[in-house]
Coordinates of C-alpha atoms in Angstrom, one line a residue:
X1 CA 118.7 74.6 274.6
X2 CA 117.1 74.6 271.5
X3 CA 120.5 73.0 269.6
X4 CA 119.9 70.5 272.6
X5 CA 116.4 69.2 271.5
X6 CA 117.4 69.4 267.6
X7 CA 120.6 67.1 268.7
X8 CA 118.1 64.5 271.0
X9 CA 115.2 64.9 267.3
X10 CA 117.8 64.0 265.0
X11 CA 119.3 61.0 266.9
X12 CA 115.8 59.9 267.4
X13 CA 115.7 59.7 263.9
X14 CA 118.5 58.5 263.2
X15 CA 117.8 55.4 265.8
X16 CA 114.2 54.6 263.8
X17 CA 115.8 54.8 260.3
X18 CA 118.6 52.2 261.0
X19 CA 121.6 54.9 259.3
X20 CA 121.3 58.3 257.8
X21 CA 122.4 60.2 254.6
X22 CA 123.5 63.9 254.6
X23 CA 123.1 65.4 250.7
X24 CA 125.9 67.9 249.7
X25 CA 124.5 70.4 247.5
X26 CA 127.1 68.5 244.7
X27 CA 124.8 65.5 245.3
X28 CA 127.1 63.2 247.2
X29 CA 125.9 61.3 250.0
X30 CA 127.3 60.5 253.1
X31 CA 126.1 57.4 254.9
X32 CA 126.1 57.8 258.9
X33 CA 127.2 54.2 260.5
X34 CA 123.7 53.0 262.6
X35 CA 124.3 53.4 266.2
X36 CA 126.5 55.8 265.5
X37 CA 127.0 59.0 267.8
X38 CA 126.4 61.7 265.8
X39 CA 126.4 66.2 266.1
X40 CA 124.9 68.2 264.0
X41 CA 125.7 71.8 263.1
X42 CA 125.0 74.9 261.2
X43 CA 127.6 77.4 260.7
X44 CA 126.9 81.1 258.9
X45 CA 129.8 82.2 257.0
X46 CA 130.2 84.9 254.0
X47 CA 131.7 84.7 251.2
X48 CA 135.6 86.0 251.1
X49 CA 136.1 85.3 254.7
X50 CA 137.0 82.6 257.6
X51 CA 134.4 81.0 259.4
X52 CA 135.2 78.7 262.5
X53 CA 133.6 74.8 263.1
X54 CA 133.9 74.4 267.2
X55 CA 133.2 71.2 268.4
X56 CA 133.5 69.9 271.7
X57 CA 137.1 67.8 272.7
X58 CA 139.3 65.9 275.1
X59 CA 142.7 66.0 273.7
X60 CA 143.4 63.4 277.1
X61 CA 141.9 60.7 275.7
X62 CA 143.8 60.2 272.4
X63 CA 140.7 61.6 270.6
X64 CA 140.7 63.9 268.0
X65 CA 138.5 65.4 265.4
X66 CA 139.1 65.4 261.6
X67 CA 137.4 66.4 258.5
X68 CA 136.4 62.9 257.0
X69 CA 137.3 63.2 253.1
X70 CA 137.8 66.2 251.3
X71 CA 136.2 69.8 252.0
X72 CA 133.7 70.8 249.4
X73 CA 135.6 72.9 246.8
X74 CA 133.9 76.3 247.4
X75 CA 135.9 76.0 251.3
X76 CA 139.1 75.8 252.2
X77 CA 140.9 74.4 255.4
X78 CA 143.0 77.3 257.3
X79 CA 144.1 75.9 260.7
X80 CA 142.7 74.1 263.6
X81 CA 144.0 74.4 267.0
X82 CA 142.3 72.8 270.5
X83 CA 141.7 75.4 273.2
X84 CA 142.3 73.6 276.8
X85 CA 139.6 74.0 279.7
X86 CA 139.7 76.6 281.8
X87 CA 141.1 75.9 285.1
X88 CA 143.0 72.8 285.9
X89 CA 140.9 69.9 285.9
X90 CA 142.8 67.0 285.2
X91 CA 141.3 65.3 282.3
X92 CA 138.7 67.9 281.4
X93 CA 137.1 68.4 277.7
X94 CA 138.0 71.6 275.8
X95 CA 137.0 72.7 272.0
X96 CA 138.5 71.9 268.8
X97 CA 138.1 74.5 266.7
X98 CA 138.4 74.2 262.6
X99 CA 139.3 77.5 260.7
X100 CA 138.5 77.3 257.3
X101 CA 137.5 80.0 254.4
X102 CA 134.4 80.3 252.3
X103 CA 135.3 81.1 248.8
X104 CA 132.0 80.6 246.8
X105 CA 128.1 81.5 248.0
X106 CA 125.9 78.8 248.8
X107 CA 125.2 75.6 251.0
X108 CA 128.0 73.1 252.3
X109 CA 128.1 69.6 254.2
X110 CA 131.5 68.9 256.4
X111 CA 131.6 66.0 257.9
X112 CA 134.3 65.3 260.5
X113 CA 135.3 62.5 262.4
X114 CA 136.2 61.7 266.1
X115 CA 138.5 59.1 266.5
X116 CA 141.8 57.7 267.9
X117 CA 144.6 57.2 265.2
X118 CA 145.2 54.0 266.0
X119 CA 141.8 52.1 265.8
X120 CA 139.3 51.8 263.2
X121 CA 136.3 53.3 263.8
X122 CA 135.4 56.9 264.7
X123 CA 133.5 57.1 268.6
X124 CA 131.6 60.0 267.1
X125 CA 130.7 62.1 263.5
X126 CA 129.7 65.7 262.8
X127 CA 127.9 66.6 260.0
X128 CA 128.2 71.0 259.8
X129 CA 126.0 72.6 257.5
X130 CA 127.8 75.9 256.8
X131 CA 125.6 78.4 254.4
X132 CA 127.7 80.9 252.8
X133 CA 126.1 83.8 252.3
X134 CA 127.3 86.6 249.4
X135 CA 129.7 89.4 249.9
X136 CA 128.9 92.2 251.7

């Protein structure tokens, strides 16, 4: 619930401000289309190992999620792979879930994408914030 209300406050903001910029810690910018549908997510990771983005998905509609540009160097893009609903609802959402692998300490913007290959513009964005924490 409480990812919920963050969600609902930072598309209220978003709708005030007329866009949005998400600073990566190199100082890059990313500016968020206005009107644009937008999650927002914080992942925990360490340093040495996999971490996972999961975003929700419906592989039946021609959508698909990507990372938008290049990962921040300090992670590194392992696999992704969409896990189907349970049951067998036709036409049903699932998960898309981005494995990828923290090699350096500290804090990291992904932005992904939710689009159709064959038009223009993305239905939706994610911006993650993953903090990478030292090894254990």
């Amino acid at each position: 619930m409480k990812k919920f209300i963050f969600v609902i406050c930072m598309l209220a903001a978003l709708c005030r401000s007329g866009g949005a910029e998400a600073a990566e810690s190199s100082g890059a910018a990313f500016a968020v289309p206005a009107g644009a549908d937008v999650v927002y997510l914080e992942v925990n990771a360490v340093c040495g190992r996999d971490f996972e983005i999961t975003l929700e998905a419906n592989a039946t509609t021609g959508y698909e999620w990507n990372i938008s540009g290049e990962l921040p160097a300090a992670l590194s893009f392992v696999a992704r792979a969409y896990e189907a609903p349970a049951g067998e609802l036709s036409g049903a959402g699932g998960r898309e879930r981005f494995r990828c692998h923290a090699r350096a300490a500290g804090e990291f913007v992904v932005v992904l994408e939710y689009a159709r290959p064959w038009e223009d513009e993305p239905a939706a964005w994610a911006m993650c914030r993953v903090y990478v924490a030292p090894p254990r």
